[in-house]
Coordinates of C-alpha atoms in Angstrom, one line a residue:
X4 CA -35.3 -8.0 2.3
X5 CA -37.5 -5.8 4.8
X6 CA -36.9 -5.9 8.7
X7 CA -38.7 -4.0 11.3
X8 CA -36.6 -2.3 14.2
X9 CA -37.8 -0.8 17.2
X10 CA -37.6 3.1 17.9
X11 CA -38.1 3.2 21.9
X12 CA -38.4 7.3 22.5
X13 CA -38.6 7.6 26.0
X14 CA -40.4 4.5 26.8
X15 CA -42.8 4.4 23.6
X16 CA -41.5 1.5 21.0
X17 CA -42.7 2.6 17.3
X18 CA -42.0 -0.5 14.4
X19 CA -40.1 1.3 11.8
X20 CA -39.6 -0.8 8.4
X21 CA -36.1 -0.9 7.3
X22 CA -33.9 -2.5 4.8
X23 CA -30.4 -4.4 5.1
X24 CA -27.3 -2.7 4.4
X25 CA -25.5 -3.9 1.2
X26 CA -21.5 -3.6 1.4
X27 CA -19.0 -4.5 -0.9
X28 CA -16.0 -6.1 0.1
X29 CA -12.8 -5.2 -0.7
X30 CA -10.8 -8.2 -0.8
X31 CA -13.3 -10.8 -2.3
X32 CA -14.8 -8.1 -4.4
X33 CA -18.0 -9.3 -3.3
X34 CA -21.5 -7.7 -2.0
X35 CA -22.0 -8.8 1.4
X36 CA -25.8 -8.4 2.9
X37 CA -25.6 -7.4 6.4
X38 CA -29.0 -7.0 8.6
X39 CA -29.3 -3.9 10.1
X40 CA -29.5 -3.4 14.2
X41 CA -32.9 -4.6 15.3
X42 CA -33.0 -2.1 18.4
X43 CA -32.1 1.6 17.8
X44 CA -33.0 3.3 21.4
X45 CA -32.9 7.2 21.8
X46 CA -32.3 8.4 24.7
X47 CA -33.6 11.5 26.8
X48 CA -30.6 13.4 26.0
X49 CA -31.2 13.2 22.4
X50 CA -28.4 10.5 22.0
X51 CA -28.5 7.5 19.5
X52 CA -27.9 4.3 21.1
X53 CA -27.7 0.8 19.1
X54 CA -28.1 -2.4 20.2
X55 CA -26.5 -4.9 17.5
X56 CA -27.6 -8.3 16.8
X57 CA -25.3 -11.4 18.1
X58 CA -22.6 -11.5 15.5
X59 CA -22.7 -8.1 15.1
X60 CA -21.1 -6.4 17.8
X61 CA -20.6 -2.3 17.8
X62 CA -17.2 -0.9 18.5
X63 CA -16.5 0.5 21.3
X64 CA -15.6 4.2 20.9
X65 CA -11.8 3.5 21.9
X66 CA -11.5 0.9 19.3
X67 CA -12.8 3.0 16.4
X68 CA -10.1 5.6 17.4
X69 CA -7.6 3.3 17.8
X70 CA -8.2 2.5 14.4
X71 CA -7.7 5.5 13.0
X72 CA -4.3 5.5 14.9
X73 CA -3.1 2.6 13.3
X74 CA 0.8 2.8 12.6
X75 CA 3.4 0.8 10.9
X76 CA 5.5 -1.8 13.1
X77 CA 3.5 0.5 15.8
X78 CA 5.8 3.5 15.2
X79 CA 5.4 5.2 12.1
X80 CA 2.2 7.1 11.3
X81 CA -0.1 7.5 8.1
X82 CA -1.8 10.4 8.1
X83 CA 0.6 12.8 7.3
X84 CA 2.0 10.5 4.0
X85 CA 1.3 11.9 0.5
X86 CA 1.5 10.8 -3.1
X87 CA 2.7 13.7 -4.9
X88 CA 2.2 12.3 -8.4
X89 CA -1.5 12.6 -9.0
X90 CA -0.8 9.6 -11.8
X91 CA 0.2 7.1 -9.1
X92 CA -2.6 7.9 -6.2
X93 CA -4.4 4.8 -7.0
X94 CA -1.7 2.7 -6.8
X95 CA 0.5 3.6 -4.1
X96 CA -1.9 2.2 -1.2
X97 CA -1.5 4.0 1.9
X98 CA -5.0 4.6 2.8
X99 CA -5.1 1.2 4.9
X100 CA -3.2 1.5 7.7
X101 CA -1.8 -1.9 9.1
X102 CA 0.6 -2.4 11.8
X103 CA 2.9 -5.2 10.0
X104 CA 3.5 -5.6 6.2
X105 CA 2.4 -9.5 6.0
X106 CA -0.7 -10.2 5.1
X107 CA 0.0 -13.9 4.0
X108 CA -0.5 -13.9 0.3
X109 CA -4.1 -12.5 0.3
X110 CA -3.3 -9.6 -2.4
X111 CA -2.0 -12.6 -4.8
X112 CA -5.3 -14.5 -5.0
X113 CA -6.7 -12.4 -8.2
X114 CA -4.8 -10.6 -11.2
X115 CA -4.2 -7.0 -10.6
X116 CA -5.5 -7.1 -7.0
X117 CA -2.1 -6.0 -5.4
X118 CA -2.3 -2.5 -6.8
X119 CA -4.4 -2.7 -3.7
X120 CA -1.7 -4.3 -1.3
X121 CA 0.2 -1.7 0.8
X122 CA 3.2 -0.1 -1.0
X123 CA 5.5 -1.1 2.5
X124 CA 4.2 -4.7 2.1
X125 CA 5.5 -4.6 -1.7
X126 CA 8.2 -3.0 -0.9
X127 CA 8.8 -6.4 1.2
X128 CA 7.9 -8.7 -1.2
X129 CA 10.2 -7.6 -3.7
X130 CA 13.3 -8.3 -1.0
X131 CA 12.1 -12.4 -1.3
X132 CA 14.4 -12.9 -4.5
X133 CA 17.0 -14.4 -5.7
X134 CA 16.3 -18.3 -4.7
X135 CA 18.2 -18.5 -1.8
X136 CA 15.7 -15.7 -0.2
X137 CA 12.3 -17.3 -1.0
X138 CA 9.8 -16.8 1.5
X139 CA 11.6 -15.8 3.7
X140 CA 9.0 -13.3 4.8
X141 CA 10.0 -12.3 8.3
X142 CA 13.6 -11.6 7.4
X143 CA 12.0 -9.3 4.6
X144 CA 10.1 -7.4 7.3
X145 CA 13.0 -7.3 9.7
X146 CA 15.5 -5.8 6.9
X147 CA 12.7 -3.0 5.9
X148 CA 12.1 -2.4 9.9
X149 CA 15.6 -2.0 10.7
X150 CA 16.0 0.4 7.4
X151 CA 13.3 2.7 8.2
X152 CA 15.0 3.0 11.6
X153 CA 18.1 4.6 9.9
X154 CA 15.8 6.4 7.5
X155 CA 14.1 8.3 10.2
X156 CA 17.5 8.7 12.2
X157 CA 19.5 10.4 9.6
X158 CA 16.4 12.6 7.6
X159 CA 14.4 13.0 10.8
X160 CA 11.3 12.3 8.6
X161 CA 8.5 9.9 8.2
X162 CA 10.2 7.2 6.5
X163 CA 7.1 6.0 5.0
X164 CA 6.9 9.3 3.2
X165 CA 10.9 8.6 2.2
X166 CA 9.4 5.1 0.4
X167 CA 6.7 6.6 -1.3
X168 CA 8.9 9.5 -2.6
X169 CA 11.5 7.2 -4.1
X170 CA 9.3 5.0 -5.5
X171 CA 7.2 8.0 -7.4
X172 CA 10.4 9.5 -8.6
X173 CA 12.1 5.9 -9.8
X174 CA 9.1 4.8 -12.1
X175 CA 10.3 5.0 -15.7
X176 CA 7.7 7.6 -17.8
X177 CA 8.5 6.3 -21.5
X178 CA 10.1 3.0 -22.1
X179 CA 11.0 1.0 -25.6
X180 CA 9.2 -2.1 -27.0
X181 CA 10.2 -4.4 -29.9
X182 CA 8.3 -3.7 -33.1
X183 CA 7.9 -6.2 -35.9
X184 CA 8.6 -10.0 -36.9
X185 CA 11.3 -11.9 -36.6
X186 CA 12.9 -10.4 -40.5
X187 CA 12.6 -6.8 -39.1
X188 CA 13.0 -5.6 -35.6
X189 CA 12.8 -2.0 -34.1
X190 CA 12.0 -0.8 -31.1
X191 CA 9.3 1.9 -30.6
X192 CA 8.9 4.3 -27.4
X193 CA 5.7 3.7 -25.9
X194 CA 3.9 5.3 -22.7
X195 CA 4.2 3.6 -19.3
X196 CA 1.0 1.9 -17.4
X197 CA 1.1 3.8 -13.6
X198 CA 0.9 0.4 -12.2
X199 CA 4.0 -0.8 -14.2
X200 CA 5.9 2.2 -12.9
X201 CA 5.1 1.4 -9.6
X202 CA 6.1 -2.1 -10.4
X203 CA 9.5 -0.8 -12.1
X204 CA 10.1 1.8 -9.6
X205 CA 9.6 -1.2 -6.6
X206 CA 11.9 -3.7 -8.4
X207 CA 14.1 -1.4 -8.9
X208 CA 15.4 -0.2 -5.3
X209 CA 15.4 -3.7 -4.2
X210 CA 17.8 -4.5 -6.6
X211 CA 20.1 -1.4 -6.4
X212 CA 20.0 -2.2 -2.1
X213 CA 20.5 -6.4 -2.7
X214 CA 23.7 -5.0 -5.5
X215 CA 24.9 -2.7 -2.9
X216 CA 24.6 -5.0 0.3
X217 CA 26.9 -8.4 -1.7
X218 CA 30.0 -9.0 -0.8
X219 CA 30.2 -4.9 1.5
X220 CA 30.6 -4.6 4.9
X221 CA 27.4 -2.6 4.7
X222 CA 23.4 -4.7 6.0
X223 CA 21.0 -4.7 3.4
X224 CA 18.7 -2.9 5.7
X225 CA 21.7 0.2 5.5
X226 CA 21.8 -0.5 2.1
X227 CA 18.0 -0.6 1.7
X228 CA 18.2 2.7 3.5
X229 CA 20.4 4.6 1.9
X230 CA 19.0 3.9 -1.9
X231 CA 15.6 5.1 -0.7
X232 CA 16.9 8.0 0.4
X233 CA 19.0 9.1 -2.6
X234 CA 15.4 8.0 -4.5
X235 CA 13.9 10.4 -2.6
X236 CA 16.3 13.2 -3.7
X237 CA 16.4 12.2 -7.5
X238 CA 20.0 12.3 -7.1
X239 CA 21.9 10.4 -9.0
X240 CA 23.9 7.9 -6.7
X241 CA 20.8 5.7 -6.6
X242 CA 20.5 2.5 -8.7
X243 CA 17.4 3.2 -9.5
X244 CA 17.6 6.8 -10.5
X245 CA 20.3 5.6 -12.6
X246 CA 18.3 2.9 -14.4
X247 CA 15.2 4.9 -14.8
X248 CA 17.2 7.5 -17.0
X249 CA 18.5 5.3 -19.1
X250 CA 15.4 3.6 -19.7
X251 CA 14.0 7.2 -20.7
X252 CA 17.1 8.3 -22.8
X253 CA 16.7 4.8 -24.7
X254 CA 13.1 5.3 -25.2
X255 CA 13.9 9.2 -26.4
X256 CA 16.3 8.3 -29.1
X257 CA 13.5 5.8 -30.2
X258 CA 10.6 7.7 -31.3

């Protein structure tokens, strides 16, 4: 598809053929065909100016660094948040920064799509068991908010770096499968997926906090808070530290 847009230098309009901009899109997977602005004006200073097409509007400068500002619940910042397994980069998603972890399903639509769902939102999800908690979404958010609040106050660091830590250092490496038919059954040590890890590692905390929290005088969110932490550390207070060891010493002894 061929369009012609207008190049006005200084009050002379040249017709300069052009072709539409092809970009993929990252939820639905797929190629959207977007026009390209029909009026490109530069001006005397040597400036770029576009004028976009209705339905098209261009950003205003402000927005498009406000963008790039984007923090969780407004508060807690991106940029400086690392994955420090090399393994797990691709699926520890922190290089969309949203404000709220609640993006109403849409990383649920298509198998293996959430690797592409923010780790905090995850993180959320994985709160939502147990029957009596299903879908109970807000309260989900509210317990992580309130835990990152107690992160930050007693580490004094990002506490989305504090998640992403934990959950790197609580994904099992090695784990045992069954081998065989029903006569004879063995279990063999296998390798671990990095997206299962992350899966393990997730389910994991959750379930050490949600332990933790019953029948103590202790919130889930301080719960929540604390097991992260001690994730973070490797030390071995944490549930999930706990687990994942035992889920590599079983797998060592069955090579």
């Amino acid at each position: 598809m061929e369009r012609i847009i207008q190049l006005e230098r200084v009050g002379t309009l040249v017709d300069i053929p052009t072709t539409s901009s092809i970009f993929s899109d990252n939820i639905t997977g797929e190629n959207l065909l977007l026009p390209l602005p029909p009026k490109t004006a530069i001006m005397s200073d040597g400036e770029i100016e576009v004028e976009s097409p209705a339905g098209y509007p261009v950003l205003p400068k402000e927005v498009t660094e406000e963008i790039g500002s984007v923090k969780l619940f407004n508060k807690w910042s991106y940029e400086e948040v690392e994955v420090r397994d090399i393994s797990l980069t691709d699926y520890i998603q922190i290089r969309s920064p949203v404000y709220i972890s609640h993006s109403a399903g849409r990383y649920a639509v298509k198998r293996f799509r959430k690797a592409q769902c923010p780790i905090i939102e995850r993180l959320t999800n994985s709160l939502m068991m147990n029957g009596r908690n299903n879908g109970k979404k807000l309260m989900a958010v509210r317990i992580v908010a309130h835990s990152f609040e107690i992160i930050h106050i007693m580490t004094d660091q990002n506490p989305i770096q504090v998640a992403v830590d934990a959950i790197v250092n609580c994904g099992p490496r090695e784990d045992s499968t069954r081998i065989g038919s029903a006569g004879t059954v063995r279990r063999q040590a296998v390798d671990v997926s990095p997206l299962r890890r992350v899966n393990q590692a997730i389910a994991l905390l959750t379930i050490g906090a949600r332990e933790a929290s019953f029948r103590n005088v202790k919130s889930i969110a301080e719960c929540l808070a604390e097991e992260l932490i001690n994730a973070a550390k490797g030390s071995s207070n944490s549930y999930a530290i706990k687990k994942k060891d035992e889920l590599e010493r079983v797998a060592k002894s069955n090579r």
